Short mmCIF file of C-alpha atoms in Angstrom, two decimals:
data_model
loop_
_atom_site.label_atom_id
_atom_site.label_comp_id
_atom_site.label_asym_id
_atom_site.label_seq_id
_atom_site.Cartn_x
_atom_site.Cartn_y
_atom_site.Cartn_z
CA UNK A 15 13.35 -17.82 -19.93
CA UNK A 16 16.66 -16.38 -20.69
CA UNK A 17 16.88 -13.82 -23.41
CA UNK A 18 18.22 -15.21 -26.84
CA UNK A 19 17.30 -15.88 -30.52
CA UNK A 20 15.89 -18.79 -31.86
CA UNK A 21 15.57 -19.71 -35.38
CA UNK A 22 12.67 -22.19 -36.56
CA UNK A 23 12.92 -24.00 -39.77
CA UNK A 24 9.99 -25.75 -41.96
CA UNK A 25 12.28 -27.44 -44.65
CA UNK A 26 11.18 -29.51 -47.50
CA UNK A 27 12.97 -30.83 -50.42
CA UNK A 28 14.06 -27.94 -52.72
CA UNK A 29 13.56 -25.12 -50.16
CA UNK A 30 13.54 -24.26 -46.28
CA UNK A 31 11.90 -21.22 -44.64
CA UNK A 32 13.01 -19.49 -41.47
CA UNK A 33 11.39 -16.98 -39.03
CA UNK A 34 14.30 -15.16 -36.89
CA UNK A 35 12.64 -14.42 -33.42
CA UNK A 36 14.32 -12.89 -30.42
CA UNK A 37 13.27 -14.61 -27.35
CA UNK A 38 12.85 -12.15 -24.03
CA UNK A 39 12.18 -12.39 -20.30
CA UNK A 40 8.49 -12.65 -19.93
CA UNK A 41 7.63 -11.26 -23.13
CA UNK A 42 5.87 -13.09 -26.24
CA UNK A 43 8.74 -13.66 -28.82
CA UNK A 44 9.45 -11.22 -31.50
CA UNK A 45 9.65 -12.11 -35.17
CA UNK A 46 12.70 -10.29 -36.62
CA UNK A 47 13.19 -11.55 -39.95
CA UNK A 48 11.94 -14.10 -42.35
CA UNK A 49 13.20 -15.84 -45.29
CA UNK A 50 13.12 -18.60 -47.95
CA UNK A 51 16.34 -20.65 -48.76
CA UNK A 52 17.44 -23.39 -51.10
CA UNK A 53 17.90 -26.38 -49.44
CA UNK A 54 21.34 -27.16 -50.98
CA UNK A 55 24.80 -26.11 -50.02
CA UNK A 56 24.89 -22.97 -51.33
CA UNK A 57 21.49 -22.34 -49.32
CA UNK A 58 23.09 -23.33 -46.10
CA UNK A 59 26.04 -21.42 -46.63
CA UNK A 60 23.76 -17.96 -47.29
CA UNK A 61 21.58 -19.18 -44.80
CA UNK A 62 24.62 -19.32 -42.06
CA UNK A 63 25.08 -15.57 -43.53
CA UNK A 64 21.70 -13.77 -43.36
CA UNK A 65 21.62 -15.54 -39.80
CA UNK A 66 25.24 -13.96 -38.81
CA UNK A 67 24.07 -10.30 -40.15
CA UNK A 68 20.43 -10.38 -37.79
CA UNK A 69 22.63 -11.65 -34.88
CA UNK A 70 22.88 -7.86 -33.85
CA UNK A 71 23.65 -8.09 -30.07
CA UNK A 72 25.53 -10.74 -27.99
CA UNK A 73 23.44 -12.87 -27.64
CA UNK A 74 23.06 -17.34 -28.00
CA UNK A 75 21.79 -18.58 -31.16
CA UNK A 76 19.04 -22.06 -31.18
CA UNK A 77 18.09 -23.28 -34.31
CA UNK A 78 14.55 -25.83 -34.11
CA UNK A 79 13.66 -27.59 -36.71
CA UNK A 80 11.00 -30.53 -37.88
CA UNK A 81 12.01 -34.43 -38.51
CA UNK A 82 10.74 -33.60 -42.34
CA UNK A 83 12.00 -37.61 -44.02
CA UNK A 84 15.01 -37.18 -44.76
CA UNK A 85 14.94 -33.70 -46.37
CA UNK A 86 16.22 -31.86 -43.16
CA UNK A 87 19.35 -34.11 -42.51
CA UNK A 88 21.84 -31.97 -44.47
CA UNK A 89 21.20 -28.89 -42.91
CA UNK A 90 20.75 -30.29 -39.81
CA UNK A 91 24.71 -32.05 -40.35
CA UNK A 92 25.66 -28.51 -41.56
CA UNK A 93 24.50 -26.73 -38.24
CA UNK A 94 26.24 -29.50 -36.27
CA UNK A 95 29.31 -29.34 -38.14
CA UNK A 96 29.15 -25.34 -37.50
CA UNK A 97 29.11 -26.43 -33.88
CA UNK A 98 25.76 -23.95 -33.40
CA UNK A 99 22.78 -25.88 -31.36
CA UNK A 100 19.86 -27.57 -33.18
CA UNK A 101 16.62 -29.50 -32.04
CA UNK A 102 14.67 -31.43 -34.16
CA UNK A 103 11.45 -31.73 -33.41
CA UNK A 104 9.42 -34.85 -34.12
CA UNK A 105 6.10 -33.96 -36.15
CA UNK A 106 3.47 -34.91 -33.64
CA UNK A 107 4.84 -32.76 -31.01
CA UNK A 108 5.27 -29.63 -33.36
CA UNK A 109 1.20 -30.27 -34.85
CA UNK A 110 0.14 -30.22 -31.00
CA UNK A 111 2.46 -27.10 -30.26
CA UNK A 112 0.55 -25.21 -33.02
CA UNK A 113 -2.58 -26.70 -31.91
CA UNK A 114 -1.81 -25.30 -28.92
CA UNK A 115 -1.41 -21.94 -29.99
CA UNK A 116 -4.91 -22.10 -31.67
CA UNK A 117 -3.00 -21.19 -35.47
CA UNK A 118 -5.68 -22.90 -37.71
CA UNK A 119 -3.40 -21.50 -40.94
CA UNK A 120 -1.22 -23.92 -41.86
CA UNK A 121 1.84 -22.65 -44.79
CA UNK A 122 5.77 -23.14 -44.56
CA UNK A 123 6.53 -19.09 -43.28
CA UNK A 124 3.60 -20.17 -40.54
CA UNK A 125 5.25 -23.21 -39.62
CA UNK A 126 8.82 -21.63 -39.42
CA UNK A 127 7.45 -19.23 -36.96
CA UNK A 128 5.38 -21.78 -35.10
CA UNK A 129 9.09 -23.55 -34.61
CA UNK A 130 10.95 -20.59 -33.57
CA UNK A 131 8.20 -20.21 -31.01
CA UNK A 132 8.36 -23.61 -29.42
CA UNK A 133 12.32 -23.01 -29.11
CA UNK A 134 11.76 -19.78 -27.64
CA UNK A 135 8.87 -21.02 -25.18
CA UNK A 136 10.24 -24.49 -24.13
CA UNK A 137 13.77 -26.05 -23.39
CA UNK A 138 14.22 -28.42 -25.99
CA UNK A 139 16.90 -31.08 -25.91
CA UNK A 140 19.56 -30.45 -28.60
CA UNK A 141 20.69 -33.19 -31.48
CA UNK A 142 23.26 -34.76 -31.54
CA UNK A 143 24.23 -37.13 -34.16
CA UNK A 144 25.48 -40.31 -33.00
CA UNK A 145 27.42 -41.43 -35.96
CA UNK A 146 27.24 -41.13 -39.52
CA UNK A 147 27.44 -45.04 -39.75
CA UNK A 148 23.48 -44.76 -39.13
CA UNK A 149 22.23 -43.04 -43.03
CA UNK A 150 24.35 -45.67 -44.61
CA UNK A 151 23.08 -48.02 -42.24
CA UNK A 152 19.09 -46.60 -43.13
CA UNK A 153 19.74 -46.89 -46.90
CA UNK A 154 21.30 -50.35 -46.84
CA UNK A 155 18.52 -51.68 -44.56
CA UNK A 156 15.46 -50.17 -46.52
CA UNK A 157 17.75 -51.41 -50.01
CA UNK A 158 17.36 -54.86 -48.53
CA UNK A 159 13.17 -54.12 -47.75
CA UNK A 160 12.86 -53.57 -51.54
CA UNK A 161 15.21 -56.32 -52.56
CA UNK A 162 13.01 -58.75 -50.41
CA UNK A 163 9.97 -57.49 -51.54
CA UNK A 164 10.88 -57.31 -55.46
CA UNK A 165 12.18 -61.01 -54.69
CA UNK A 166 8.87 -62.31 -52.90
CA UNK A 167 6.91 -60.66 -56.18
CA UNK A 168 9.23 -62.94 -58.95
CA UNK A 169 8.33 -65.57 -56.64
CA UNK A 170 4.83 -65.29 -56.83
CA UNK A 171 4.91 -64.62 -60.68
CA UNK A 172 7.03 -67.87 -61.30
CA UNK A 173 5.06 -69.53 -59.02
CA UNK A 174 1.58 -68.60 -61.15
CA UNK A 175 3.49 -68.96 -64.30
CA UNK A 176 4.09 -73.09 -63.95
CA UNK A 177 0.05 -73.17 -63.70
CA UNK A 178 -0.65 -71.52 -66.82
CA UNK A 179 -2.03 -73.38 -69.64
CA UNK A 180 0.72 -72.52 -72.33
CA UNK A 181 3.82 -71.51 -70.20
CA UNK A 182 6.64 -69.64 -72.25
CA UNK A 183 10.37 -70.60 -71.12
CA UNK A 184 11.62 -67.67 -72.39
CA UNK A 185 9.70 -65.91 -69.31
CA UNK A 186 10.74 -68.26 -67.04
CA UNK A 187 14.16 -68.41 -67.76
CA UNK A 188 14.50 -64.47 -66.88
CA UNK A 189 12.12 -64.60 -63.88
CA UNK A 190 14.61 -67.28 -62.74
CA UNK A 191 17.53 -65.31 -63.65
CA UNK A 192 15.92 -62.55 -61.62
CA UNK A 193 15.56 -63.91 -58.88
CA UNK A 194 19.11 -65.19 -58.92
CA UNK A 195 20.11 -61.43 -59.29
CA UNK A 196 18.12 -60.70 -56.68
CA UNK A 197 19.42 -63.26 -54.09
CA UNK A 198 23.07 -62.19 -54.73
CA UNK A 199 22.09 -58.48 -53.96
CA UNK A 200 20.28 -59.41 -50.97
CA UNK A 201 23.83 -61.57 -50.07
CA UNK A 202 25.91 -58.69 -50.87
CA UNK A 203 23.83 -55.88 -49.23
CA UNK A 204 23.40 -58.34 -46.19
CA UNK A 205 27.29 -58.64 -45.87
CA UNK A 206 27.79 -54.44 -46.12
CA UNK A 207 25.08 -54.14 -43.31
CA UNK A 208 27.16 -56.79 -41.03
CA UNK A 209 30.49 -55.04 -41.99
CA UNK A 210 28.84 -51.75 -41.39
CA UNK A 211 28.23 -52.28 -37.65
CA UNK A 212 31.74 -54.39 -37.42
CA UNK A 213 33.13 -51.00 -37.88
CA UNK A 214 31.78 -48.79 -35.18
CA UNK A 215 32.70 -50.42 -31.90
CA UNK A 216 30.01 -48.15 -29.89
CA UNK A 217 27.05 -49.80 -32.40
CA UNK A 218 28.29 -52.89 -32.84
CA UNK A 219 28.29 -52.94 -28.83
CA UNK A 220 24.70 -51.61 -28.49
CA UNK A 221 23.44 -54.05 -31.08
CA UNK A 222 24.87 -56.29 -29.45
CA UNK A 223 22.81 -55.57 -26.51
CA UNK A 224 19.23 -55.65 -28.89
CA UNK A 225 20.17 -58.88 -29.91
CA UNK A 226 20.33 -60.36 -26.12
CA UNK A 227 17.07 -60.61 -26.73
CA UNK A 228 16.89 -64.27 -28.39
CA UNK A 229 15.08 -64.22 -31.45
CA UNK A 230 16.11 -60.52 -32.60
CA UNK A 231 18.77 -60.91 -35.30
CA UNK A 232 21.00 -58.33 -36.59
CA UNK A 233 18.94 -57.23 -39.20
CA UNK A 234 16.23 -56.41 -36.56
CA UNK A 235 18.07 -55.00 -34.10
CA UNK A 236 20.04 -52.43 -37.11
CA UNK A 237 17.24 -51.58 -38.69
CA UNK A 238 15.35 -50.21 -35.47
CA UNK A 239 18.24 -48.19 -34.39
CA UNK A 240 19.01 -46.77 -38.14
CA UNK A 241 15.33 -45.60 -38.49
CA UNK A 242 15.44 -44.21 -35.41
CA UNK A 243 18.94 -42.60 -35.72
CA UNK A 244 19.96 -44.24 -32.42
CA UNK A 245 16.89 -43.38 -30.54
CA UNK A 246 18.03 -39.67 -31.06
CA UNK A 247 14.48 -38.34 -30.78
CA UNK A 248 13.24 -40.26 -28.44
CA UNK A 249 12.65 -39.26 -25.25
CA UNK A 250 10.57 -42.07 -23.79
CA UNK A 251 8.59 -45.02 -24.49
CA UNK A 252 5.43 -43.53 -25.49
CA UNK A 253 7.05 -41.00 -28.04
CA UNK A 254 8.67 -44.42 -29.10
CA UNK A 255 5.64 -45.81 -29.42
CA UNK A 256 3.66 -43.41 -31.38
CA UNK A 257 7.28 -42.73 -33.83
CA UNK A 258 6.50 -46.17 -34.84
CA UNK A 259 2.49 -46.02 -35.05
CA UNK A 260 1.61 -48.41 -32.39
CA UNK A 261 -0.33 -45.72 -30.20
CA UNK A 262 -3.73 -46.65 -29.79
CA UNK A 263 -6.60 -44.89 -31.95
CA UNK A 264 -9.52 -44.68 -29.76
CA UNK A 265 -12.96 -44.81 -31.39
CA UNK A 266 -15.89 -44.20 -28.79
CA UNK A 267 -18.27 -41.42 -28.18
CA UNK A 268 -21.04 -41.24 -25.18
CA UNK A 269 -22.06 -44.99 -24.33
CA UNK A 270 -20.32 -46.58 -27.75
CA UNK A 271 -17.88 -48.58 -28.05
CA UNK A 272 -16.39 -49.01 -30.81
CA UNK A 273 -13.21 -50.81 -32.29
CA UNK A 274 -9.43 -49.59 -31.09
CA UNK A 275 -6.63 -49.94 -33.62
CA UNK A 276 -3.12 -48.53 -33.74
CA UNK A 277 -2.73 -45.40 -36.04
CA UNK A 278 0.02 -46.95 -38.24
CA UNK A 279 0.63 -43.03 -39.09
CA UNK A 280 4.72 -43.88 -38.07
CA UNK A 281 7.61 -45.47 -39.14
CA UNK A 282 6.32 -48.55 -41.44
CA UNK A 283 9.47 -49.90 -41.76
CA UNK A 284 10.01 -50.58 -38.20
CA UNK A 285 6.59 -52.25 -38.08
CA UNK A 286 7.52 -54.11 -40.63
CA UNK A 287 10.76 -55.67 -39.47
CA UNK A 288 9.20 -56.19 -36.01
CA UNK A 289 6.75 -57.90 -36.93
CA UNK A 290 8.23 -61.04 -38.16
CA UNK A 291 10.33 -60.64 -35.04
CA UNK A 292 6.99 -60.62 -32.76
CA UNK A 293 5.80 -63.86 -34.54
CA UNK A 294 9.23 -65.52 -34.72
CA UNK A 295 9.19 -65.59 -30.74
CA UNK A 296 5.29 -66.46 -30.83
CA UNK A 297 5.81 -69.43 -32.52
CA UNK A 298 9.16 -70.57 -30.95
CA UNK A 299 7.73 -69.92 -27.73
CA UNK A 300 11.04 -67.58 -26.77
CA UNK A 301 10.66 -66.33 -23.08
CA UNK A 302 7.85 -64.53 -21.59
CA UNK A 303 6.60 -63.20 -25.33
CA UNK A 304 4.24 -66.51 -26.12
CA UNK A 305 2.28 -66.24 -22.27
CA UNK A 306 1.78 -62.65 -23.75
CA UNK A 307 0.32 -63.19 -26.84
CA UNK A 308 -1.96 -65.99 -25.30
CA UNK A 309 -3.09 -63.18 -22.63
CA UNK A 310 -3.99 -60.28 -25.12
CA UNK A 311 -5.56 -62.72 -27.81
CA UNK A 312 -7.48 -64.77 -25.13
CA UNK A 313 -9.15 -61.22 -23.96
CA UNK A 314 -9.66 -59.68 -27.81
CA UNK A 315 -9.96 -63.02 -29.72
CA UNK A 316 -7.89 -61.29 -32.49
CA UNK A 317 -4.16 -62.92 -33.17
CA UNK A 318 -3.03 -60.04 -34.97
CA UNK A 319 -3.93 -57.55 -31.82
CA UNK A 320 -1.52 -60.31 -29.75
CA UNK A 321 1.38 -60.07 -32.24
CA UNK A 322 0.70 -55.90 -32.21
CA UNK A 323 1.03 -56.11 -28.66
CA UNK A 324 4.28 -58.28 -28.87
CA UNK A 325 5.82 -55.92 -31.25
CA UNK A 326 4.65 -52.89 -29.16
CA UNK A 327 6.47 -54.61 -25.75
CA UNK A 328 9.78 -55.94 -27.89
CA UNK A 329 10.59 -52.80 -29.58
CA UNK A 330 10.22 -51.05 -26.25
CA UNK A 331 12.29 -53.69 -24.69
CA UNK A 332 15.18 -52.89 -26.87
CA UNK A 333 14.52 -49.29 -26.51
CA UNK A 334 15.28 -49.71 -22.94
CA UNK A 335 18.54 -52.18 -23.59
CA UNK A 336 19.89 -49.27 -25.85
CA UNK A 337 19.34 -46.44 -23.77
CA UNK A 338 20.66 -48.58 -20.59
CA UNK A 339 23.44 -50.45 -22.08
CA UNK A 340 22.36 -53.52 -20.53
CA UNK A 341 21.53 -57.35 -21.90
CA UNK A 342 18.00 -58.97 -21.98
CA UNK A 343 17.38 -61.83 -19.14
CA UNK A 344 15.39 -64.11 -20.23
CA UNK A 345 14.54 -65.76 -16.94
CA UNK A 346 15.16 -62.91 -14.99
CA UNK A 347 13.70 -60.02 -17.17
CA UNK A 348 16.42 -57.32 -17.90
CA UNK A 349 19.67 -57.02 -16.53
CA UNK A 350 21.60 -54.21 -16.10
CA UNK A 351 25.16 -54.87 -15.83
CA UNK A 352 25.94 -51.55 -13.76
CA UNK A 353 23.50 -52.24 -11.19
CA UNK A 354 21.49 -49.49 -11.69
CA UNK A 355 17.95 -49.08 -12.48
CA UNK A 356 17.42 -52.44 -11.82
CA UNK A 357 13.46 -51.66 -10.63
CA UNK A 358 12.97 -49.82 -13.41
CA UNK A 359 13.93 -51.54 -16.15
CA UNK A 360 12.16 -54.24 -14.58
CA UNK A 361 9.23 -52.86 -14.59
CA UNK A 362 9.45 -52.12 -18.38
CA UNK A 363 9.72 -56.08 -19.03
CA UNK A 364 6.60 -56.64 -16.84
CA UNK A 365 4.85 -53.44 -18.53
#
C-alpha cells in the first residue's frame, strides 16, 4: 500500500462532509482533518482549497465517494474536470465495508471517514465519465416514465368517467385534451431521446449493439445505459444484478424453507423498462428467452418468477454486448465481432 492521501466524501443534497486521511505503509490510516461543505459551486471551489492547504508533503491525492442519487454528480464532474482521481462507490459495497469494520454508528463525519478508509485500504477503480450525453439522456428517459404514467392515469379516469351515471362533458373534454397534451410530449420527448444518441457516434454505436438483441428497442436499450451511466460502476454481472434489485433475498433458517424473492432495493426504473421487454420476447417467442421462461415457471409455477428471470438474463445480456462491443446471435448466442472472448460470452447467454 503505497503512501498517499485519500479523501472520503458522504454528500447529500445541501452539504458534503470529508475526512482527510493520510494513507501509510502498513499502518492503519490517519485522520488529518475533517470538514463540512456546501454542496454548490462555491463549496467545491473552497473545498478544492482546504484540500490544497492539508496537502502538506508530495504526495498523490484520491478522492472516494458514494453513488448518493444524483446529489454527488456535480462534485464528482468538478473533481474530473480538475483532472484529480475519484471513485465512486456504489452503496452496497460501502454498507458492507463499514460492516466490515464493525462501526455500528452510523452519521455523515462517520461515513466520510469510513470512505477515506476503503480508498486508503483497497485499490479502487477510478470514474470516468463517459459522456455528458448520458444526464440528459437520464432526465429525458425518466420525463418520458412520468409522461407514460400520468397518460395511463387520464386513461383510466376517462375510461371510468363514460360509466358514470351523470357524466359531465366539461370533464371529459379536458381529460381528452390532456391526454392529447400528453401524447405530443411523449412524441416530442421521444424524438430528443432518438436525436440525443444520433449525436454521439460512440452511444449511438453501443446502442446499437443492445438493440441486436430483437425485441429491445431504443428506448430500452437508452434507458439501461443512462441509469447506469454507461455501466460506469459496474464491475460485473452480479454488482449488475443487485444495482438493479434482482439479487435474490433468501428467507430460510434451520430446516425451513421459506419463499425467495428479489430485493427490489435497486434501480426501479430499469426494472421497470425491462420488464415489458422480458414479456415482449415471452410472448413473441423471440430466441432462446420463451424455452426460458417455460423452464423457470414449469419448476416454480409462478409466471412472474419466469419473466424476473428473463429480465435478470436480458439485462445481463446487454451488459455483456456493451462492455464487449459485440452484436446478439440469435441462433448462435453472442457474437463477438473481434474474435475474442468468444467462450465467455457464450457462456453468459447459456448462464
Amino acid at each position: 500500500m503505497k503512501i498517499k492521501y485519500v479523501v472520503g466524501i458522504d454528500i447529500s443534497k445541501d452539504k458534503f462532509d470529508v475526512a482527510f486521511v493520510l494513507s501509510q505503509l502498513d499502518k492503519t490510516p490517519k485522520v488529518i482533518a475533517s470538514r463540512k461543505f456546501d454542496n454548490s459551486k462555491k463549496g467545491h471551489l473552497e473545498f478544492k482549497d482546504w484540500c490544497l492547504k492539508k496537502q502538506k508533503e508530495d504526495l498523490p491525492v484520491e478522492f472516494v465517494m458514494e453513488a448518493t442519487g444524483v446529489y454527488h454528480e456535480k462534485l464528482a464532474w468538478f473533481l474530473s474536470d480538475n483532472e484529480v482521481p475519484v471513485s465512486i462507490v456504489l452503496p452496497n459495497r460501502a454498507k458492507a465495508y463499514m460492516k466490515s469494520l464493525g462501526i455500528k454508528t452510523k452519521n455523515d463525519k462517520v461515513d466520510a471517514k469510513g470512505l477515506a478508509f476503503m480508498g486508503a485500504c483497497q485499490s479502487l477503480a477510478k470514474w470516468k465519465p463517459i459522456s455528458k450525453a448520458f444526464y440528459t439522456l437520464r432526465e429525458l428517459t425518466r420525463f418520458l416514465e412520468d409522461l407514460q404514467k400520468d397518460r395511463t392515469s387520464m386513461v383510466s379516469r376517462l375510461k371510468g368517467l363514460k360509466h358514470k351515471a351523470i357524466v359531465s362533458e366539461k370533464v371529459m373534454e379536458g381529460l381528452k385534451a390532456v391526454i392529447e397534451g400528453l401524447d405530443e410530449q411523449i412524441r416530442i420527448c421521444e424524438q430528443e431521446i432518438a436525436l440525443a444518441v444520433a449525436k454521439d457516434p460512440e452511444l449511438k454505436k453501443r446502442i446499437g449493439h443492445m438493440m441486436s438483441i430483437k425485441g429491445v428497442g431504443l428506448l430500452t436499450a437508452v434507458t439501461v445505459a443512462a441509469e447506469t451511466n454507461g455501466f460506469a460502476l459496474i464491475e460485473n454481472e452480479r454488482q449488475l444484478v443487485s444495482y438493479a434489485g434482482y439479487d435474490v433475498r433468501q428467507n430460510q433458517s434451520g430446516s425451513r424453507e421459506g419463499k425467495t424473492s428479489i430485493t427490489k432495493k435497486g434501480n426501479a426504473h430499469i426494472r421497470r423498462i425491462m420488464f415489458m421487454a422480458a414479456f415482449n420476447m415471452v410472448t413473441y417467442e423471440q430466441g432462446q428467452f420463451k424455452p426460458f421462461y417455460e423452464r423457470i415457471h414449469n419448476r416454480t409455477k409462478q409466471s412472474m418468477k419466469g419473466y424476473v428471470a428473463v429480465q435478470s438474463k436480458l439485462l445481463r445480456i446487454m451488459y455483456a454486448l456493451w462492455k464487449n462491443e459485440t452484436d446478439f446471435d440469435n441462433n448462435y448466442g453472442l457474437r463477438d465481432k473481434s474474435n475474442q472472448s468468444k467462450n465467455q460470452l457464450k457462456t453468459v447467454v447459456a448462464a
